[in-house]
Coordinates of N, CA and C in Angstrom, one line a residue:
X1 N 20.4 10.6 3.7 CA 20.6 10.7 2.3 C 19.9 9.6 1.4
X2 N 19.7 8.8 2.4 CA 19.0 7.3 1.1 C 17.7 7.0 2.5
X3 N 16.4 6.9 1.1 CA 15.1 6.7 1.8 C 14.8 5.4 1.0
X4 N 14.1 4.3 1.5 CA 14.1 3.1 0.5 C 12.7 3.5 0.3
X5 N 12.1 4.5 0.8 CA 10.2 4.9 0.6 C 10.3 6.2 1.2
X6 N 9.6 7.0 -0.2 CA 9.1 8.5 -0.1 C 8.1 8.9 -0.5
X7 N 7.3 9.5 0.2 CA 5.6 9.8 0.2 C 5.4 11.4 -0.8
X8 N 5.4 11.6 -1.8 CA 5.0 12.3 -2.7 C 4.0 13.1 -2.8
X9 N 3.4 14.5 -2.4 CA 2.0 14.9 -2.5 C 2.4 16.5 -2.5
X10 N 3.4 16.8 -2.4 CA 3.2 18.3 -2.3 C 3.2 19.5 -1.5
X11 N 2.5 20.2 -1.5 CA 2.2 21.3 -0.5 C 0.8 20.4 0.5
X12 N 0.5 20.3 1.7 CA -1.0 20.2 2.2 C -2.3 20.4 1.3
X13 N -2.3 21.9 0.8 CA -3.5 21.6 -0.2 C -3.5 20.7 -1.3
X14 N -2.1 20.8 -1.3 CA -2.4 19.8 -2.6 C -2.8 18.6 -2.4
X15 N -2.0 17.8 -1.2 CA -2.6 16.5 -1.0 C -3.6 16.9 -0.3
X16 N -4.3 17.8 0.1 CA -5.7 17.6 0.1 C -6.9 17.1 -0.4
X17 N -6.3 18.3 -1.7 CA -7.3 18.2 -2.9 C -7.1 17.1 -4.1
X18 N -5.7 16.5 -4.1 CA -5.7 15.1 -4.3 C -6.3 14.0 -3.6
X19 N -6.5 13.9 -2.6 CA -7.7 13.1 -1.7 C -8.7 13.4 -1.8
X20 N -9.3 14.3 -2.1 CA -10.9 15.0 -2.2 C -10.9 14.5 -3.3
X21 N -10.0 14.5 -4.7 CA -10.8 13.8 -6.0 C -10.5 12.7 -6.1
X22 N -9.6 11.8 -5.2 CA -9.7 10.5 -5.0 C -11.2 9.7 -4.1
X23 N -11.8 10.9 -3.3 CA -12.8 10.6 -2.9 C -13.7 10.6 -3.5
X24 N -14.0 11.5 -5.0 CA -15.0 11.7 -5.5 C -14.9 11.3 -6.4
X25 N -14.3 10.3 -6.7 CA -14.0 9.4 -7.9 C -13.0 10.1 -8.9
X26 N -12.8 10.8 -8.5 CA -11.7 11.4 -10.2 C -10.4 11.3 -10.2
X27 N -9.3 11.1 -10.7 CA -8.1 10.5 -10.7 C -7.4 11.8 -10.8
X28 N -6.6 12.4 -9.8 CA -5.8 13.5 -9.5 C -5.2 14.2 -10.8
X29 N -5.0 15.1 -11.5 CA -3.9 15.1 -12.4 C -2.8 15.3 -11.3
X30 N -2.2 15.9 -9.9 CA -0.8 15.8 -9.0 C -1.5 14.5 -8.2
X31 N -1.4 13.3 -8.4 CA -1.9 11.9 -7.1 C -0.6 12.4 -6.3
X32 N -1.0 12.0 -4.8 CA -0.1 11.5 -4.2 C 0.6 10.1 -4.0
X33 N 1.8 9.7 -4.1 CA 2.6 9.4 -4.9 C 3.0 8.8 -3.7
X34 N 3.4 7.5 -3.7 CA 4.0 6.4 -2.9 C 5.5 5.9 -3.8
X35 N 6.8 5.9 -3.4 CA 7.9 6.0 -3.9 C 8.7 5.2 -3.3
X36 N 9.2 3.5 -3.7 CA 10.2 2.9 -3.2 C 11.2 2.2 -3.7
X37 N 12.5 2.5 -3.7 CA 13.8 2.1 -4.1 C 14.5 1.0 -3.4
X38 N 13.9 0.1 -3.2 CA 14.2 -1.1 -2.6 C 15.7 -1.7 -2.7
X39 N 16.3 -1.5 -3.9 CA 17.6 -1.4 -4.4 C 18.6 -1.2 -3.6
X40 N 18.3 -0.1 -2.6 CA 19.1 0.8 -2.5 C 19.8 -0.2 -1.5
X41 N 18.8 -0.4 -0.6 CA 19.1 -1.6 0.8 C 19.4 -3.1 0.6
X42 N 18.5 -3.3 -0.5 CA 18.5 -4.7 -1.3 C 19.5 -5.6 -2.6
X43 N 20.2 -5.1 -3.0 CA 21.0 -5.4 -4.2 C 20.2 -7.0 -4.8
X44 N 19.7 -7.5 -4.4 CA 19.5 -8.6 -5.0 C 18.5 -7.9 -5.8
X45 N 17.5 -7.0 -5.5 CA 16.3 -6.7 -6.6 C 16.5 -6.0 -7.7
X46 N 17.8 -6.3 -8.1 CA 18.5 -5.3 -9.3 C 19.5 -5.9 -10.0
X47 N 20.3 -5.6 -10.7 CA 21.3 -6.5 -11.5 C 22.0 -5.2 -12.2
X48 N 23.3 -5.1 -12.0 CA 24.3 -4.1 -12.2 C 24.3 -3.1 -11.6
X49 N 24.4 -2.2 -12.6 CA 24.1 -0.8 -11.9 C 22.5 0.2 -12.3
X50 N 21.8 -0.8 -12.8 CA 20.5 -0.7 -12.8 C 20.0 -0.7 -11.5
X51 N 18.9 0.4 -11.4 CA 17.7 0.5 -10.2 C 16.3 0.3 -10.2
X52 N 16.1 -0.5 -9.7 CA 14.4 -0.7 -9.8 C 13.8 0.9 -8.9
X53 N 12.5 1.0 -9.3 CA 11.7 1.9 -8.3 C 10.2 1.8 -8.9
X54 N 9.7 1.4 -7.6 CA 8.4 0.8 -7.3 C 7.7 2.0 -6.7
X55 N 6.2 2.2 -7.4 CA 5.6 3.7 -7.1 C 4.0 3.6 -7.6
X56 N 2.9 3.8 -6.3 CA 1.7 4.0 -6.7 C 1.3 4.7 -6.0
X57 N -0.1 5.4 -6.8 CA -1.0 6.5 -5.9 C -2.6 6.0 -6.0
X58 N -2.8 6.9 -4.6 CA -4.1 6.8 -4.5 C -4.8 7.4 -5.8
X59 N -6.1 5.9 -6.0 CA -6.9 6.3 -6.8 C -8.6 5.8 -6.7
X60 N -9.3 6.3 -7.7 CA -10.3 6.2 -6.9 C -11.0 4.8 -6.8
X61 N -12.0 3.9 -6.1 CA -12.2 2.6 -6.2 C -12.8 2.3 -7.7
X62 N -11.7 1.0 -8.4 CA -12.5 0.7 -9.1 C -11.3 1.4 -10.6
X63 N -10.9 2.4 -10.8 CA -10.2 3.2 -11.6 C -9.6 2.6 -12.6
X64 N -10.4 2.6 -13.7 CA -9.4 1.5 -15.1 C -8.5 2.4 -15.9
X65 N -9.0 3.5 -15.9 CA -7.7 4.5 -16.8 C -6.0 4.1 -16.7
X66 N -5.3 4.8 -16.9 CA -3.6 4.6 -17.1 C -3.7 6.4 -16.2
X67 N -2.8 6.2 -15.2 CA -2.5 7.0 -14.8 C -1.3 7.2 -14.7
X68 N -0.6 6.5 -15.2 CA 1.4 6.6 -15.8 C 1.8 7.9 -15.6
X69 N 1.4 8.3 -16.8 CA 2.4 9.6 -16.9 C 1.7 10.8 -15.7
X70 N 0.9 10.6 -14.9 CA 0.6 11.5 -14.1 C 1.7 11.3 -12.4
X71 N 1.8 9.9 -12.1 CA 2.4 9.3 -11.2 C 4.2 9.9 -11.8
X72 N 4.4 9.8 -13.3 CA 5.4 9.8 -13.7 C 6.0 11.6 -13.9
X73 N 5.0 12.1 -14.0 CA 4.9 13.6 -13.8 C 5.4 14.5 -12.5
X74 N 4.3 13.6 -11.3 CA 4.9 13.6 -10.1 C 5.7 13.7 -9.7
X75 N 6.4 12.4 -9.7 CA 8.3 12.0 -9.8 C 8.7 13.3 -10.0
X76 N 8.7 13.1 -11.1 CA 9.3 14.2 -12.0 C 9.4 16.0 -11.4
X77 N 8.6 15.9 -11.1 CA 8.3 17.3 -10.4 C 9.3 17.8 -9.1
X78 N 9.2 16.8 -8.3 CA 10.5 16.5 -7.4 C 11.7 16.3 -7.5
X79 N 11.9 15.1 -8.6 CA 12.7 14.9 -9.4 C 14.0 15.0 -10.7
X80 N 13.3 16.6 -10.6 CA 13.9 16.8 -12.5 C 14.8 15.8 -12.5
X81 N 14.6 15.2 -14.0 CA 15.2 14.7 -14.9 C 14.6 12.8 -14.9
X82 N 14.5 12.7 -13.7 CA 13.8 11.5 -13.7 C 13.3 10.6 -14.8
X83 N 12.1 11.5 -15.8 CA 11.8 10.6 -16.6 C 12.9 9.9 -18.0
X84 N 13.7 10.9 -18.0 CA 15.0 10.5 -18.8 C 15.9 9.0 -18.2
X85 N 15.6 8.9 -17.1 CA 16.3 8.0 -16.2 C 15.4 6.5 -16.4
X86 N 14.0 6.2 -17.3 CA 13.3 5.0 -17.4 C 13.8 4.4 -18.1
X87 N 14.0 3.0 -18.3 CA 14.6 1.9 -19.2 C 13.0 1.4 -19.5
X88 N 12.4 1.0 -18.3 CA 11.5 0.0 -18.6 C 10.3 0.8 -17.6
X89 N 9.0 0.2 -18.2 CA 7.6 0.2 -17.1 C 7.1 -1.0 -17.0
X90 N 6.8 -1.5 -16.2 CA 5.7 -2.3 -15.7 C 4.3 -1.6 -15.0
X91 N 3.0 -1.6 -15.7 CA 2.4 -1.0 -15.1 C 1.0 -2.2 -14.6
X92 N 0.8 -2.0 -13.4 CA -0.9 -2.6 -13.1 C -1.3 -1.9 -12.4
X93 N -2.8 -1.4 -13.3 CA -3.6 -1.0 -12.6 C -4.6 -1.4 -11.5
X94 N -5.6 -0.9 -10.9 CA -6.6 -1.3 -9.8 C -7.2 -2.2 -9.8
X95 N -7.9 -2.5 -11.2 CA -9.1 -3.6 -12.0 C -7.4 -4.7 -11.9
X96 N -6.2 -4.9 -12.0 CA -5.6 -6.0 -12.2 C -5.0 -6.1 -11.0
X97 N -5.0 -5.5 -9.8 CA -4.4 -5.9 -8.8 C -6.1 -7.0 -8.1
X98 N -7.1 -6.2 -8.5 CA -8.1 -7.1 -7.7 C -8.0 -8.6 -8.6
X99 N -7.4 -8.8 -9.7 CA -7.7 -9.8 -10.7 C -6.6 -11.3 -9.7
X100 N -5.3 -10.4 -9.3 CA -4.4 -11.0 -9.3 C -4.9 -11.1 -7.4
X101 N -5.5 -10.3 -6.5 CA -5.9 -10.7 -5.1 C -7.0 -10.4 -4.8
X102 N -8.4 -10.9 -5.0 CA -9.4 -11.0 -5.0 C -9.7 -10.2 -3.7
X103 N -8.7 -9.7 -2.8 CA -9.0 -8.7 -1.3 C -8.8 -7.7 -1.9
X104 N -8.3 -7.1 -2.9 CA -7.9 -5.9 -3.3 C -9.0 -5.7 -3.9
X105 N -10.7 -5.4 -2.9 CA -11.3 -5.3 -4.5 C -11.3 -3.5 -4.7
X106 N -11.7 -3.5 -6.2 CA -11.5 -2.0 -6.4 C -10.0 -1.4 -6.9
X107 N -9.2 -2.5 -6.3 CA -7.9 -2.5 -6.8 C -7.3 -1.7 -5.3
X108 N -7.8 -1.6 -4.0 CA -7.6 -1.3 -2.9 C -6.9 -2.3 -1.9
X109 N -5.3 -1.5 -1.9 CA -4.4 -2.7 -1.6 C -4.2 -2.8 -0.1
X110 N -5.6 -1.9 0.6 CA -5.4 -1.5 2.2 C -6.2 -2.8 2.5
X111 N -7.2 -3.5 1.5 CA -8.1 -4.7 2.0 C -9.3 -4.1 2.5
X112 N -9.7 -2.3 2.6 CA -11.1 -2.0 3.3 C -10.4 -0.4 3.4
X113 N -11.5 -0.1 3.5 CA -11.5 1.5 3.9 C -10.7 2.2 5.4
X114 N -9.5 2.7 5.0 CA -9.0 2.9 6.0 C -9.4 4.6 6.9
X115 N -10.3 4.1 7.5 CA -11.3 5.3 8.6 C -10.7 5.0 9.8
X116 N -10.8 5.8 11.1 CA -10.5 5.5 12.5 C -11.1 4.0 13.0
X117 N -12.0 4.3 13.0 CA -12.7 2.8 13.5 C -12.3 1.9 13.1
X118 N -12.3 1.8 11.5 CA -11.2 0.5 11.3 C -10.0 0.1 11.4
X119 N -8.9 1.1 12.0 CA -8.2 0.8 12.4 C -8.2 -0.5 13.4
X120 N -8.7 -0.3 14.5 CA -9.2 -0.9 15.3 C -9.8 -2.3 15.8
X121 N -10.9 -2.1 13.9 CA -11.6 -2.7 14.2 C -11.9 -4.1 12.4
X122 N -11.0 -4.2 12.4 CA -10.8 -5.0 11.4 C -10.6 -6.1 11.4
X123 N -11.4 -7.0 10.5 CA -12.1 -6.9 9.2 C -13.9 -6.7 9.7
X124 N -13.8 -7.3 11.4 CA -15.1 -6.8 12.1 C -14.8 -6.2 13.3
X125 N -16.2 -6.3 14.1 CA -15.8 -5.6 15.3 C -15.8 -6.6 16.3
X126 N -14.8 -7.1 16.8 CA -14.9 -8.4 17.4 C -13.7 -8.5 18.4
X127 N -13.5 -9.6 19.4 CA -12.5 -9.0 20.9 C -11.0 -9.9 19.5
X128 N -11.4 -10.7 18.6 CA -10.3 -11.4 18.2 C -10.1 -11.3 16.7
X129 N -9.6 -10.2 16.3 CA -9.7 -10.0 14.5 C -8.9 -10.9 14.1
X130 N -7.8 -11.4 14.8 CA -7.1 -11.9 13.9 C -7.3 -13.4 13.7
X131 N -8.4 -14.1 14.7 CA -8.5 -15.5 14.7 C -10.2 -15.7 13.6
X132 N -9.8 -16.7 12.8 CA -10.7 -17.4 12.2 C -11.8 -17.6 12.7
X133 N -12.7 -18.0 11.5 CA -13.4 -18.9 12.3 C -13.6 -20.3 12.4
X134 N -12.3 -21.0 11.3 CA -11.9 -22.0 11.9 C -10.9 -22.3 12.5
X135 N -10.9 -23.2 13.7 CA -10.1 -23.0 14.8 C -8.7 -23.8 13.8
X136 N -7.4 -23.0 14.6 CA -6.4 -22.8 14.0 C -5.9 -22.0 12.6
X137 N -6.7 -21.4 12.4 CA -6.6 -20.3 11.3 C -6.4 -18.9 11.6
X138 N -5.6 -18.2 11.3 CA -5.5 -16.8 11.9 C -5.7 -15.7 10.7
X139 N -5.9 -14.7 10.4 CA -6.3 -13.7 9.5 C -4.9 -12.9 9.8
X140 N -4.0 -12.4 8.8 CA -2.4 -12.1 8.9 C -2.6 -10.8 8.0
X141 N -3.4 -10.2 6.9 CA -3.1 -9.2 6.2 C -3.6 -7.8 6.5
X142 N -3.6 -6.8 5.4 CA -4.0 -5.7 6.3 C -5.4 -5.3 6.4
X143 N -6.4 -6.5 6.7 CA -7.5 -6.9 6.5 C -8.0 -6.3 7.9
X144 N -6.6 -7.0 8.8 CA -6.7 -6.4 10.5 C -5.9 -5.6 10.8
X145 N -6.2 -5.1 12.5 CA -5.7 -4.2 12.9 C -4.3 -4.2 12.7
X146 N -3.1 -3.0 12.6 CA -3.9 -1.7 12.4 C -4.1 -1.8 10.9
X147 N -3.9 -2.5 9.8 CA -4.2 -2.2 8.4 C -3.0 -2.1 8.0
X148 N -3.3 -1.4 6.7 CA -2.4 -1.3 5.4 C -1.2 -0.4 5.7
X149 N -0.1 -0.4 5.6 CA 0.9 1.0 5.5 C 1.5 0.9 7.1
X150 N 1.5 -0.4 7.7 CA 2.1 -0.7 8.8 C 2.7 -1.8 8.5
X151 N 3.6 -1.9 7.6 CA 4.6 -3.2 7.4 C 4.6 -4.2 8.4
X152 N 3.9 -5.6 8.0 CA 4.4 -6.6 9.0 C 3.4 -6.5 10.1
X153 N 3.3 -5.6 10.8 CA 2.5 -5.7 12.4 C 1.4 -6.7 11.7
X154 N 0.5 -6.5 11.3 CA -0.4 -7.5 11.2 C -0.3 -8.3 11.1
X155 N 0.7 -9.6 10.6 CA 1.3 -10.4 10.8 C 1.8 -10.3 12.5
X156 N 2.4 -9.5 12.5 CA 3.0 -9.7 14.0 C 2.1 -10.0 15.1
X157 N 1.0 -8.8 15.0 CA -0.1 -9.3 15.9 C -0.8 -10.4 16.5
X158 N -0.8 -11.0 14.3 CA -1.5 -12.3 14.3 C -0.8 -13.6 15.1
X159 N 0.2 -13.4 14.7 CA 1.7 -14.4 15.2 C 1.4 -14.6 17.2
X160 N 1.3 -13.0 17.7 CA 1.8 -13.1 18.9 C -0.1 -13.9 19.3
X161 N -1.0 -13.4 18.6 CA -2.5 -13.6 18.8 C -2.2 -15.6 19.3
X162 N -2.1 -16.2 17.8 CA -2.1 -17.1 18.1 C -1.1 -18.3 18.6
X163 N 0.0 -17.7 19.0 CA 0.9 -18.1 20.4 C 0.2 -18.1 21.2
X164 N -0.6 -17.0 22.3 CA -1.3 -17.2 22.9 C -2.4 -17.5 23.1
X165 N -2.9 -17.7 21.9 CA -4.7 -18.7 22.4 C -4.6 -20.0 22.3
X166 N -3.3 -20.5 21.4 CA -3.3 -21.9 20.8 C -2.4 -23.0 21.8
X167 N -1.3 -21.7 22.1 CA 0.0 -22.6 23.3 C 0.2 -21.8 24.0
X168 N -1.1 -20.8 25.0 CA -1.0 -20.0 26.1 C 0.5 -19.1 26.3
X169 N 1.3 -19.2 25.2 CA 2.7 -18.2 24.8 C 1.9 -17.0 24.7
X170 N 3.0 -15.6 26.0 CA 2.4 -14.4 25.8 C 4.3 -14.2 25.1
X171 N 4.0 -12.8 24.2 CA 5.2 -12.4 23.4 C 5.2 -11.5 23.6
X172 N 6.0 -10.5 24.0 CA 5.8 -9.2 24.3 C 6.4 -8.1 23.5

């Protein structure tokens, strides 16, 4: 009954053809919709009986338009009544997420194009993504394998990486 993250897109075609115009540069009028209520599990990120809810969609690299009320349409669509339910927005777009993390460029908060290979093979192709290249430095975001939309592992990896190359610790 309580999801703290819900993925938004519709029928198959739809998120298809929402990806195809996110591919070809054009900003969806239905995006698929990333949806998290952190609240629900968290009480600290709220104050009374107010709810925060945190929600972005794919768009295409680079994208300076306001795509609000399309994301907010979304919701909505799922959601009757939803947009009645806003107190406040905060919105940043693509151009201000690269402003605020210079890896986000394009406003791409995966760090790189997420294809098969890069899964794998991130940020190069190399036996140790997660180690620097200066020694004691590890690479922690979703820069490396497996990437973006795996909470944490990359860190994890990095963590167990350099336990073991630095103080021969295997972590299982």
């Amino acid at each position: 009954k309580k999801a703290g993250t819900i993925h938004l897109g519709g029928t198959f075609e739809e998120m298809r053809q929402a990806e195809r115009e996110v591919h070809e540069g054009v900003m969806p009028e239905k995006p698929f919709v990333l949806v998290a209520q952190q609240s629900l599990f968290d009480r600290t990120r709220t104050q009374g009986t107010d709810e925060v809810l945190w929600s972005y969609a794919h768009a295409p690299n680079g994208f300076t338009g306001d795509a609000t009320e399309r994301l907010i349409d979304q919701i909505e669509r799922f959601a009757p009544g939803f947009r009645d339910t806003i107190l406040n927005k905060h919105v940043i777009g693509p151009m201000k997420l690269q402003e605020y993390n210079p890896n986000y460029v394009g406003g791409d908060i995966n760090s790189g194009k997420q294809h098969l290979p890069q899964l794998f093979k991130r940020p190069l192709s190399w036996s140790r993504p997660y180690q620097a290249p200066l020694d004691g430095h590890y690479f922690c975001s979703s820069s490396t394998p497996p990437g973006g939309g795996v909470h944490g592992m990359s860190g994890h990896l990095a963590a167990k990486a350099a336990l073991k190359q630095k103080f021969g610790i295997r972590v299982s």
